[in-house]
PDB file of C-alpha atoms and ligand atoms in Angstrom:
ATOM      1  CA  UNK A   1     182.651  81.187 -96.504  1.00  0.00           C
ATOM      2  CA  UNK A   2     180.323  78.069 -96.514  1.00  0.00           C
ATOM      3  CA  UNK A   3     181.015  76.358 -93.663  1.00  0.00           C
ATOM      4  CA  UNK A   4     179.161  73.079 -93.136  1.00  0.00           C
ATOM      5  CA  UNK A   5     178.979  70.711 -90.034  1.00  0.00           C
ATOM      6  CA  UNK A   6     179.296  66.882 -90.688  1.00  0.00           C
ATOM      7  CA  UNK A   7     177.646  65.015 -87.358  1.00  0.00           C
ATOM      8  CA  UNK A   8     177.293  61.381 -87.075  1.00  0.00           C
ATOM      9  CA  UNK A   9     173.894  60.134 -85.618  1.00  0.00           C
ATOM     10  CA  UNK A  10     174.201  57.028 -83.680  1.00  0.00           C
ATOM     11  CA  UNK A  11     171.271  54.770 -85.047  1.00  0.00           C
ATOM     12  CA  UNK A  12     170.564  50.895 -84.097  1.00  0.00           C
ATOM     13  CA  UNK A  13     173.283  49.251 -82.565  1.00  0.00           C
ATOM     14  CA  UNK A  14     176.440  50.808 -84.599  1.00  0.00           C
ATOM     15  CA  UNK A  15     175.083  52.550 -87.786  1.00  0.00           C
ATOM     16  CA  UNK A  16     175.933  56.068 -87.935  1.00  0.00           C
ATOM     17  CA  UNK A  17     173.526  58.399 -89.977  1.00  0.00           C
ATOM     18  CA  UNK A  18     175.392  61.637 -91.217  1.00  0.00           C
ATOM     19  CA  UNK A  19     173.524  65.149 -91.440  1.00  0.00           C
ATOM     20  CA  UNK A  20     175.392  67.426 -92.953  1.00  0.00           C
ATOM     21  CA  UNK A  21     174.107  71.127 -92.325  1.00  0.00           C
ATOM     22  CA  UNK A  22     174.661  74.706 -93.031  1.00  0.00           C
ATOM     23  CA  UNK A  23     173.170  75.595 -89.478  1.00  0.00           C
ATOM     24  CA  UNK A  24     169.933  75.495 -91.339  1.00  0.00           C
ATOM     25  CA  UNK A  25     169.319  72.640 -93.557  1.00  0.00           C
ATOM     26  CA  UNK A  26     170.570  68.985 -93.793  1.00  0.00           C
ATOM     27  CA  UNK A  27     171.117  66.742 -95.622  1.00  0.00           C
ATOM     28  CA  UNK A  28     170.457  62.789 -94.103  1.00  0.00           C
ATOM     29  CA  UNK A  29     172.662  60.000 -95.408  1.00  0.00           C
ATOM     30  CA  UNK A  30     171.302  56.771 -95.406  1.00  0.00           C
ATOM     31  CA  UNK A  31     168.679  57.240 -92.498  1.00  0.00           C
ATOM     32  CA  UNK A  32     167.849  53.651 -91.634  1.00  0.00           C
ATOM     33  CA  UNK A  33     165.682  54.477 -88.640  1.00  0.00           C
ATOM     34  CA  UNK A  34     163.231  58.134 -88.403  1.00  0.00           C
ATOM     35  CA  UNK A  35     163.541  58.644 -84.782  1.00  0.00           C
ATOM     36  CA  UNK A  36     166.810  59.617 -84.064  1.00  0.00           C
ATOM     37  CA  UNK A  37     167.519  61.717 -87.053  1.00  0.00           C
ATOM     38  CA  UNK A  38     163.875  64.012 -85.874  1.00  0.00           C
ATOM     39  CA  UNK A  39     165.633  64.652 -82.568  1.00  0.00           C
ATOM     40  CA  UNK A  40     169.233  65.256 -83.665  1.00  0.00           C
ATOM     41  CA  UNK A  41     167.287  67.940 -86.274  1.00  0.00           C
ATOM     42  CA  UNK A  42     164.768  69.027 -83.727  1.00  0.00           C
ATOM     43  CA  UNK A  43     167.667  69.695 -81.204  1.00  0.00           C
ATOM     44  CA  UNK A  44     169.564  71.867 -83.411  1.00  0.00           C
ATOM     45  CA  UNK A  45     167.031  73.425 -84.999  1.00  0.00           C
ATOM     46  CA  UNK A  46     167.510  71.910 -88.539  1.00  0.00           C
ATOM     47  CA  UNK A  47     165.511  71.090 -91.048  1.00  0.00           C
ATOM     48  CA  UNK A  48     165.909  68.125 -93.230  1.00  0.00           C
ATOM     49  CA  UNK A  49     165.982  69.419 -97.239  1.00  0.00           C
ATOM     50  CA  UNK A  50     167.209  66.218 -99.109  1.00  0.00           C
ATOM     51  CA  UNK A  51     168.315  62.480 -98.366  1.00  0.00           C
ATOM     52  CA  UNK A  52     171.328  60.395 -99.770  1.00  0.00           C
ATOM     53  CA  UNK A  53     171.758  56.480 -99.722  1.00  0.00           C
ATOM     54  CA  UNK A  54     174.281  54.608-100.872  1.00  0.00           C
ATOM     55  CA  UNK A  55     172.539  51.452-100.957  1.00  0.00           C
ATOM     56  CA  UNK A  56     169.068  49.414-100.497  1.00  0.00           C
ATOM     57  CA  UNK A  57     169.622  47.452 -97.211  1.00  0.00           C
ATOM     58  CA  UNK A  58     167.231  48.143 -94.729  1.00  0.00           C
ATOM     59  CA  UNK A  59     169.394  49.200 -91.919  1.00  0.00           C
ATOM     60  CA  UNK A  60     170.249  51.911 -94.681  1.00  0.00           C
ATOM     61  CA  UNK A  61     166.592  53.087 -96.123  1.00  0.00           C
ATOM     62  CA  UNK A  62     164.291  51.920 -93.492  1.00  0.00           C
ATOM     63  CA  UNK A  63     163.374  55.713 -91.946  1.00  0.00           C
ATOM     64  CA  UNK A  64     163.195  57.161 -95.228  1.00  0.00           C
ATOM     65  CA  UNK A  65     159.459  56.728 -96.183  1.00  0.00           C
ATOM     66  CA  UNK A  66     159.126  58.385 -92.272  1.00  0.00           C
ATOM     67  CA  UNK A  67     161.081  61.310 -92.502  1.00  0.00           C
ATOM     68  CA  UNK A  68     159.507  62.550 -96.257  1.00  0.00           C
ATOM     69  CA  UNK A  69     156.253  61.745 -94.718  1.00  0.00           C
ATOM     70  CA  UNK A  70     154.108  65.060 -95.474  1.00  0.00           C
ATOM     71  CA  UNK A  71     156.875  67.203 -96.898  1.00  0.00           C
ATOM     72  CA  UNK A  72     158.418  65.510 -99.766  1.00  0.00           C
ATOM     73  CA  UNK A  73     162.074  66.053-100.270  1.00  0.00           C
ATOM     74  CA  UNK A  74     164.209  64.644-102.796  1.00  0.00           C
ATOM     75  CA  UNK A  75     165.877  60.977-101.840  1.00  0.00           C
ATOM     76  CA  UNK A  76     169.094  60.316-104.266  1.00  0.00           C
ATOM     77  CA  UNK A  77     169.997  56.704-104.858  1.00  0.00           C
ATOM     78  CA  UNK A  78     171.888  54.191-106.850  1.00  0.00           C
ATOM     79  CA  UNK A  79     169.498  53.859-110.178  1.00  0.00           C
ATOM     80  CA  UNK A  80     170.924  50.032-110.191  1.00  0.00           C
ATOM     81  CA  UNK A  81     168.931  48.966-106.757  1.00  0.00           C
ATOM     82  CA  UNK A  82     165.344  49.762-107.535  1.00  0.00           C
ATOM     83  CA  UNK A  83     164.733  51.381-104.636  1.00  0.00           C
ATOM     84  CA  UNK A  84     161.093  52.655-104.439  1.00  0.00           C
ATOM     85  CA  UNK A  85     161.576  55.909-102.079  1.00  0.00           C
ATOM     86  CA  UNK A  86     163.957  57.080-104.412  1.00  0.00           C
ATOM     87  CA  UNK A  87     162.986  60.082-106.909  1.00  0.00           C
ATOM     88  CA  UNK A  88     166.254  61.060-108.376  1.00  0.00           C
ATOM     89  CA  UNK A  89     168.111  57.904-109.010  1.00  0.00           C
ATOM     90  CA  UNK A  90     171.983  58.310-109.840  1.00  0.00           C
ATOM     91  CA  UNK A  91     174.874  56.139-110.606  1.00  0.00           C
ATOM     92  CA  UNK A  92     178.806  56.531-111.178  1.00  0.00           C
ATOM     93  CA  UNK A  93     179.773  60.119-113.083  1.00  0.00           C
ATOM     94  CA  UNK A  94     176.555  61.764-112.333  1.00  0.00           C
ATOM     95  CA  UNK A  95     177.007  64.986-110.590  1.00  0.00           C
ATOM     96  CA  UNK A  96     174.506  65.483-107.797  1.00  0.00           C
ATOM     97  CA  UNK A  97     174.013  69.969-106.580  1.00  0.00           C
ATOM     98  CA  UNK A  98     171.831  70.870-103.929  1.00  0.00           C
ATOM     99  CA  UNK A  99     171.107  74.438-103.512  1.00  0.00           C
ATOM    100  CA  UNK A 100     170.756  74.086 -99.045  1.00  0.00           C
ATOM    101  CA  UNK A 101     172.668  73.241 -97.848  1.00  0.00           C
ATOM    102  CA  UNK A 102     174.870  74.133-100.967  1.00  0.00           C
ATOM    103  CA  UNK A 103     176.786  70.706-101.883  1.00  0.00           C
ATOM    104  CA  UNK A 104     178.024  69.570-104.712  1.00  0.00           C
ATOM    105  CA  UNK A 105     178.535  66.008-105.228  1.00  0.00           C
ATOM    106  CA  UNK A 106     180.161  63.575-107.500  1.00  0.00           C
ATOM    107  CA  UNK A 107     178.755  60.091-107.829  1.00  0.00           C
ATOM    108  CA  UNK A 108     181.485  57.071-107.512  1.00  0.00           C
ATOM    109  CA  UNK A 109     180.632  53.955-108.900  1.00  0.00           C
ATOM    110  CA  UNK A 110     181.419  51.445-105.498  1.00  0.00           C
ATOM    111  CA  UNK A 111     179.834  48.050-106.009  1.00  0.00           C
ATOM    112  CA  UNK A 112     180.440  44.922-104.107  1.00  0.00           C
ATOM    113  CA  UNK A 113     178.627  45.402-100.790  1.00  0.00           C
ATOM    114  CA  UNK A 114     175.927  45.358-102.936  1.00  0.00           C
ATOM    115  CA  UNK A 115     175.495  45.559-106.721  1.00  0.00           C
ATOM    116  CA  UNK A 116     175.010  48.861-107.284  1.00  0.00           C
ATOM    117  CA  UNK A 117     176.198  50.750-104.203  1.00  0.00           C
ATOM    118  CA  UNK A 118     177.371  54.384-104.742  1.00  0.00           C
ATOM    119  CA  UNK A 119     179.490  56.613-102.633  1.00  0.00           C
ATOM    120  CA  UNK A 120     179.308  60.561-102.464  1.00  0.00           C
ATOM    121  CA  UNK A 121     182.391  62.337-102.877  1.00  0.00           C
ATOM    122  CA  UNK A 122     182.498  66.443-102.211  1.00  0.00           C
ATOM    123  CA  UNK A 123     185.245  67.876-103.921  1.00  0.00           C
ATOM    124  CA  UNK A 124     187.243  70.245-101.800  1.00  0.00           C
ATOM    125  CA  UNK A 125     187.025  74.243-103.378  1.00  0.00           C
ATOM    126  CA  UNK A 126     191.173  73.588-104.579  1.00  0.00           C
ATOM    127  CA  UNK A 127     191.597  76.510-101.362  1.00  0.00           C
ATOM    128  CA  UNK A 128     193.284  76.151 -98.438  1.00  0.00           C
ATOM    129  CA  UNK A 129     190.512  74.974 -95.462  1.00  0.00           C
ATOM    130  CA  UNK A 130     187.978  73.304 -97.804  1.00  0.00           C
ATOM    131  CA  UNK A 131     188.809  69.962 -97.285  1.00  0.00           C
ATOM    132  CA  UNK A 132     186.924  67.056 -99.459  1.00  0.00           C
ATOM    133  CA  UNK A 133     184.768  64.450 -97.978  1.00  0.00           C
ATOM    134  CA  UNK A 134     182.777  61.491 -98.989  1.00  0.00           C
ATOM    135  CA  UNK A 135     180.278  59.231 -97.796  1.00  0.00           C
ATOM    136  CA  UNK A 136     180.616  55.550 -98.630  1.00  0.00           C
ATOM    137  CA  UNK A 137     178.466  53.356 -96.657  1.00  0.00           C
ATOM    138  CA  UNK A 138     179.250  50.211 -96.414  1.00  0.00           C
ATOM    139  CA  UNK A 139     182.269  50.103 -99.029  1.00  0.00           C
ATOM    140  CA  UNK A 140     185.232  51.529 -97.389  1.00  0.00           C
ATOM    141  CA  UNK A 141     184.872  51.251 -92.643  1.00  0.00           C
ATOM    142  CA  UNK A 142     187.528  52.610 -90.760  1.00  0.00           C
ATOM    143  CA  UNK A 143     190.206  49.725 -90.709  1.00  0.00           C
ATOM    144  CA  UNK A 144     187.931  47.493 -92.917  1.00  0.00           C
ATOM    145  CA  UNK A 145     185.732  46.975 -95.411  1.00  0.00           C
ATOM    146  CA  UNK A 146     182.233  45.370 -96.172  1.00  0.00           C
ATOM    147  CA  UNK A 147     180.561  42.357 -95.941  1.00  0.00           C
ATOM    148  CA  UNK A 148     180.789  40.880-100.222  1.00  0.00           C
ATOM    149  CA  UNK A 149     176.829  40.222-100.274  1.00  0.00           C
ATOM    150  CA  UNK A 150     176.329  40.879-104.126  1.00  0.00           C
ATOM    151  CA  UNK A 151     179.464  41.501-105.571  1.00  0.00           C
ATOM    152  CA  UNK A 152     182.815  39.767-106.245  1.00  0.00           C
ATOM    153  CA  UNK A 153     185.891  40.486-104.710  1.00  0.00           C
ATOM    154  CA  UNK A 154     187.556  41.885-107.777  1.00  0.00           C
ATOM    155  CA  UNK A 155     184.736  44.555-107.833  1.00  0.00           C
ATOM    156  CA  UNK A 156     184.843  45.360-104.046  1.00  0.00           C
ATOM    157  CA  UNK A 157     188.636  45.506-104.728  1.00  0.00           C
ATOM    158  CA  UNK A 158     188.543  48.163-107.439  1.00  0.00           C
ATOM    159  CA  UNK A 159     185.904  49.902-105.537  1.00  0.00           C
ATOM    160  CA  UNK A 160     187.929  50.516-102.617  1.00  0.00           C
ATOM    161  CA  UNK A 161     190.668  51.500-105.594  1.00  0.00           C
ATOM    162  CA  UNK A 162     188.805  54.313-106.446  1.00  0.00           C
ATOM    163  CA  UNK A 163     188.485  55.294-102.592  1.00  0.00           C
ATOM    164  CA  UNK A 164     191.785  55.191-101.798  1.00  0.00           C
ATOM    165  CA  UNK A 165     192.388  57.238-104.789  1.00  0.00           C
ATOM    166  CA  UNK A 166     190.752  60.291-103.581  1.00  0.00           C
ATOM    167  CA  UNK A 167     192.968  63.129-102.532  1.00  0.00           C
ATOM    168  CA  UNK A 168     194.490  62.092 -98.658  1.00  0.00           C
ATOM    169  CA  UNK A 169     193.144  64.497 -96.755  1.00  0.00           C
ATOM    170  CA  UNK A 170     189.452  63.801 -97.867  1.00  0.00           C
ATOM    171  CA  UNK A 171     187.106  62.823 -94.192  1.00  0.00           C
ATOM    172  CA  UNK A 172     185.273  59.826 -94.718  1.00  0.00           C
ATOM    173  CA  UNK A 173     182.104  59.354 -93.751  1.00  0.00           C
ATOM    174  CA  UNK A 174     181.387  55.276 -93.352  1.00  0.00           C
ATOM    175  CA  UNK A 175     177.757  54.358 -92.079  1.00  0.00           C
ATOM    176  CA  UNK A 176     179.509  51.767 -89.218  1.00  0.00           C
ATOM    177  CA  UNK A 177     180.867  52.551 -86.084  1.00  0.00           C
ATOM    178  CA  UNK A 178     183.131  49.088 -86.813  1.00  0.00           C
ATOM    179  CA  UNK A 179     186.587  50.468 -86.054  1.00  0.00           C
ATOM    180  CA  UNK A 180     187.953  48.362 -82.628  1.00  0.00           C
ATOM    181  CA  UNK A 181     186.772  44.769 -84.127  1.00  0.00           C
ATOM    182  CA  UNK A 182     188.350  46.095 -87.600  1.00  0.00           C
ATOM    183  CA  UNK A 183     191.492  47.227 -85.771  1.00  0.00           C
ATOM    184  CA  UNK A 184     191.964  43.292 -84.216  1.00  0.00           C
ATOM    185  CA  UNK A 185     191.494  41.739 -87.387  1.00  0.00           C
ATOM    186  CA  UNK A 186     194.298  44.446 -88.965  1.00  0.00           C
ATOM    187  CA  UNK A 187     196.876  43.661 -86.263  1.00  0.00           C
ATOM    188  CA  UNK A 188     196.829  39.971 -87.250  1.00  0.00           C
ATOM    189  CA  UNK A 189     197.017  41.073 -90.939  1.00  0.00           C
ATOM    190  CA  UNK A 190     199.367  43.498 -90.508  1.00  0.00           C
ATOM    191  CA  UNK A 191     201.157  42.812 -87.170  1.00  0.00           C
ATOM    192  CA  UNK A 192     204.459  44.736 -88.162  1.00  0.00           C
ATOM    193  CA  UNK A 193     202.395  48.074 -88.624  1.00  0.00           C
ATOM    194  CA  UNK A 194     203.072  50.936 -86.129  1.00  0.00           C
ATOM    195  CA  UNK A 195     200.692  53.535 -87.509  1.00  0.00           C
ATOM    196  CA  UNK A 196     197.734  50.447 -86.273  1.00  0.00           C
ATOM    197  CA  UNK A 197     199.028  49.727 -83.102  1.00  0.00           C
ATOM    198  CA  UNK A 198     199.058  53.784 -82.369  1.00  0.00           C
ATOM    199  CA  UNK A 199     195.980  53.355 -83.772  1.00  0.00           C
ATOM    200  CA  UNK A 200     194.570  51.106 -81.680  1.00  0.00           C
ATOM    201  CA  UNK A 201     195.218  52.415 -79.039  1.00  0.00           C
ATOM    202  CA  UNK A 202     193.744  56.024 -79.713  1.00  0.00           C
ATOM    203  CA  UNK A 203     190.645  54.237 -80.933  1.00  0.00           C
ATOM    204  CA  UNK A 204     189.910  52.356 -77.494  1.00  0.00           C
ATOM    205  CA  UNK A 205     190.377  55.041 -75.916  1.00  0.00           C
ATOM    206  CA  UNK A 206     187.915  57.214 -77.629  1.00  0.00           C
ATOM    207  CA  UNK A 207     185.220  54.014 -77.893  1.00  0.00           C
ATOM    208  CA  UNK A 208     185.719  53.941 -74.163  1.00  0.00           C
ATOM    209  CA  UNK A 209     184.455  57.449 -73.879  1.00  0.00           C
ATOM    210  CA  UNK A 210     181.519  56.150 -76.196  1.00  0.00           C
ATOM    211  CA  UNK A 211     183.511  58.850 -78.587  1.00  0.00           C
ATOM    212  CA  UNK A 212     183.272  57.908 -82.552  1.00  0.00           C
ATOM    213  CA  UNK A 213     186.137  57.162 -84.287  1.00  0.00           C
ATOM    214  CA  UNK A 214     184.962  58.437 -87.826  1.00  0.00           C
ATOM    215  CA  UNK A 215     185.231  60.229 -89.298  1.00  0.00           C
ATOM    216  CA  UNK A 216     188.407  58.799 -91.031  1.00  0.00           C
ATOM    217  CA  UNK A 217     190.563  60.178 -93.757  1.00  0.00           C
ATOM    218  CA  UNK A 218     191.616  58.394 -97.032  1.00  0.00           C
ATOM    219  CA  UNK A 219     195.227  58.706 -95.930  1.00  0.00           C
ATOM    220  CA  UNK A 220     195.201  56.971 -92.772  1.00  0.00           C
ATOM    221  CA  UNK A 221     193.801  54.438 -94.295  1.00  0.00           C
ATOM    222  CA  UNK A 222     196.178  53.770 -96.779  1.00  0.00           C
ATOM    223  CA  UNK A 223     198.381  53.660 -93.887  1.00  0.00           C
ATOM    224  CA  UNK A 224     196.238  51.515 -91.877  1.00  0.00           C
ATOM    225  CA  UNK A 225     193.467  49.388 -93.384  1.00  0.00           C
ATOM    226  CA  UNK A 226     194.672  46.043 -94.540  1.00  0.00           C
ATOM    227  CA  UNK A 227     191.940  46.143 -97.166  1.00  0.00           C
ATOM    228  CA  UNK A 228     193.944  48.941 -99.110  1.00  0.00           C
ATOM    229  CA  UNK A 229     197.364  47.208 -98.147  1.00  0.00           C
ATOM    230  CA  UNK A 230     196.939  44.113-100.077  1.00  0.00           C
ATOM    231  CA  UNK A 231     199.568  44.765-102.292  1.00  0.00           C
ATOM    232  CA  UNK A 232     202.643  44.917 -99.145  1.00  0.00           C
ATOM    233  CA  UNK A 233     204.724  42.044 -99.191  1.00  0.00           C
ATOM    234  CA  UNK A 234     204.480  41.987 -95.150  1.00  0.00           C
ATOM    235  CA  UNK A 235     200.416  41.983 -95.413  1.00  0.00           C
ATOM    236  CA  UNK A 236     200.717  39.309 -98.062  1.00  0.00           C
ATOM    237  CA  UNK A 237     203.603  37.414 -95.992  1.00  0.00           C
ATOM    238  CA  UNK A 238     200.918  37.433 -93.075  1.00  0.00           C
ATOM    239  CA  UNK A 239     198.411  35.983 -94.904  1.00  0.00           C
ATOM    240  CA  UNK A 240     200.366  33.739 -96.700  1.00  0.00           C
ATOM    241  CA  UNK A 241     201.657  32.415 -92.858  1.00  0.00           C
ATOM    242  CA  UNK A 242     198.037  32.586 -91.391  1.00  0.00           C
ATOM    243  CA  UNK A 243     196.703  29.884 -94.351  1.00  0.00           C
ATOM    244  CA  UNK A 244     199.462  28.670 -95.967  1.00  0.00           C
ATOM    245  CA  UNK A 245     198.567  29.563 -99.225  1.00  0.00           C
ATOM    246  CA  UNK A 246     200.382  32.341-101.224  1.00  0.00           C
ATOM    247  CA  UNK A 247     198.670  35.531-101.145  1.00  0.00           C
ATOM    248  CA  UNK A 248     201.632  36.914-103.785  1.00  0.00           C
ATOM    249  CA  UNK A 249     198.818  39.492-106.064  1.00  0.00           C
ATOM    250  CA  UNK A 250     196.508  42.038-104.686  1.00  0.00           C
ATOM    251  CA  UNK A 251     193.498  40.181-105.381  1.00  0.00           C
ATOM    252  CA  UNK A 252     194.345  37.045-104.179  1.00  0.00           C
ATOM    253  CA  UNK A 253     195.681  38.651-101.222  1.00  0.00           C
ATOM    254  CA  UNK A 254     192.209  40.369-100.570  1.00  0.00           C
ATOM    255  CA  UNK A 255     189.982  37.265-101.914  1.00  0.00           C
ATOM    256  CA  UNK A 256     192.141  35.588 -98.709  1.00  0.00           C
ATOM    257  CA  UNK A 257     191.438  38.455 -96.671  1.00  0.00           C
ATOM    258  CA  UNK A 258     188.147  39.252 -97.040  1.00  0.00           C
ATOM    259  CA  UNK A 259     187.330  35.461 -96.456  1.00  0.00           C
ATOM    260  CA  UNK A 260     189.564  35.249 -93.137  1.00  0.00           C
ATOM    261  CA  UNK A 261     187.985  38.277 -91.643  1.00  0.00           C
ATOM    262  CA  UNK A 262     184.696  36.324 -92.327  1.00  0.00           C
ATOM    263  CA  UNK A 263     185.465  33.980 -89.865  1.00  0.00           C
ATOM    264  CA  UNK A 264     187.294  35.719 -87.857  1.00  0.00           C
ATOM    265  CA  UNK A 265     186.464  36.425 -83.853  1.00  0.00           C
TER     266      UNK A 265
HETATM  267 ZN1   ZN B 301     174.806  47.324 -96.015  1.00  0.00          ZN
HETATM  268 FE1   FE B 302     174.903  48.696 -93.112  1.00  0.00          FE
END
């Protein structure tokens, strides 16, 4: 059996860089910084064999010219953001196979973030203990979603959409360690929900142990993240309350949302 280890690499003040490994190889996703990506491989003994990114911003691509340095190793990307360290450039259907560690990976079309931001998803084997997982940057955060630099809401809202409709058990790997300001902003969304408040209160106590809180799974966020509970009459009541207008369809409810959290503290 394959087995592959997903580990989170703490990079600037809360990105997380995932390296995905067969005990041999990894694979980096979205290295924004060199440094601590060398030691997390140099500690285990790993050596880096390909790169993912989701998107262009800098806190995303910025170690990537550093690790390929001398040993060039293909860097997937989303064909729609020109970005130059990229050699096999990919957008939403394409199918991406790496041979070590062996992944296979279907490309999701997530803009809104950015214009052409992509998520990985891996496909669990249909057998019992392989369990699906995807990467999606700065789309879908535990509890939240991302900043709307490029995109409209209706695209960030069908994005996240085609997130939630991946199968519930799928891990998801997001690039932020965002989760207890996310989980404040959800409580005044959603004050009603139990699942968050348990939530909340397994999350501080992991961030107090300087634990991360990722990865997540698709169906606790359905259960959780406001962002994907814009169509329940209590979210929407909430909103509605908070600035008396009516929040009454999902996008208006997350156009509302997504602007609140913006100035939010
Ligand atoms: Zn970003
Ligand atoms: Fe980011």
């Amino acid at each position: 059996m394959n087995t592959l280890e997903y580990v989170p690499v703490p990079a600037f003040a809360d990105n997380y860089i995932w390296l995905v490994s067969d005990g041999r190889d990894a694979v980096a996703v979205d290295p924004g910084e060199a440094a601590p990506v060398r030691a997390q491989l140099a500690e285990r003994g790993w050596r880096l064999s390909a790169i993912l990114l989701t998107h262009h911003h800098a806190d995303h691509v910025g170690g990537v010219a550093d690790l390929i340095g001398d040993t060039p190793i293909p860097v997937y990307g989303p064909a729609a953001e020109g970005i130059a360290v990229v050699t096999h450039p990919l957008s939403g259907g394409d199918r991406v196979v790496l041979p070590s560690p062996r992944l296979e990976l279907q490309v999701i079309d997530v803009p809104g973030h950015t214009r052409g931001h992509i998520a990985y998803f891996q496909a669990g084997q249909g057998q019992p203990g392989t369990t699906p997982h995807v990467f999606c940057g700065d789309t879908l955060f535990a509890c939240g979603c991302g900043r709307l630099f490029e995109g409209t809401p209706a695209q960030m809202l069908a994005s996240l959409d085609a997130l939630a409709a991946l199968p519930g058990e799928t891990q998801v790997h997001c690039a932020h360690e965002y989760t207890l300001s996310n989980i404040r902003f959800a409580l005044a969304c959603d004050p009603g929900n139990e699942r968050l408040r348990a939530w909340s209160d397994r999350a501080q106590a992991l961030r107090a142990r300087s634990v991360p809180t990722l990865p997540t799974t698709i169906a606790h966020e359905r259960a959780v993240n406001p962002f994907l509970r814009t169509g329940d009459p209590a979210v929407q009541r909430a909103l509605a309350e908070e600035l008396h207008e009516p929040a009454a369809d999902r996008l208006t409810a997350f156009t509302l949302m997504r602007e609140w959290k913006n100035r939010f503290r």
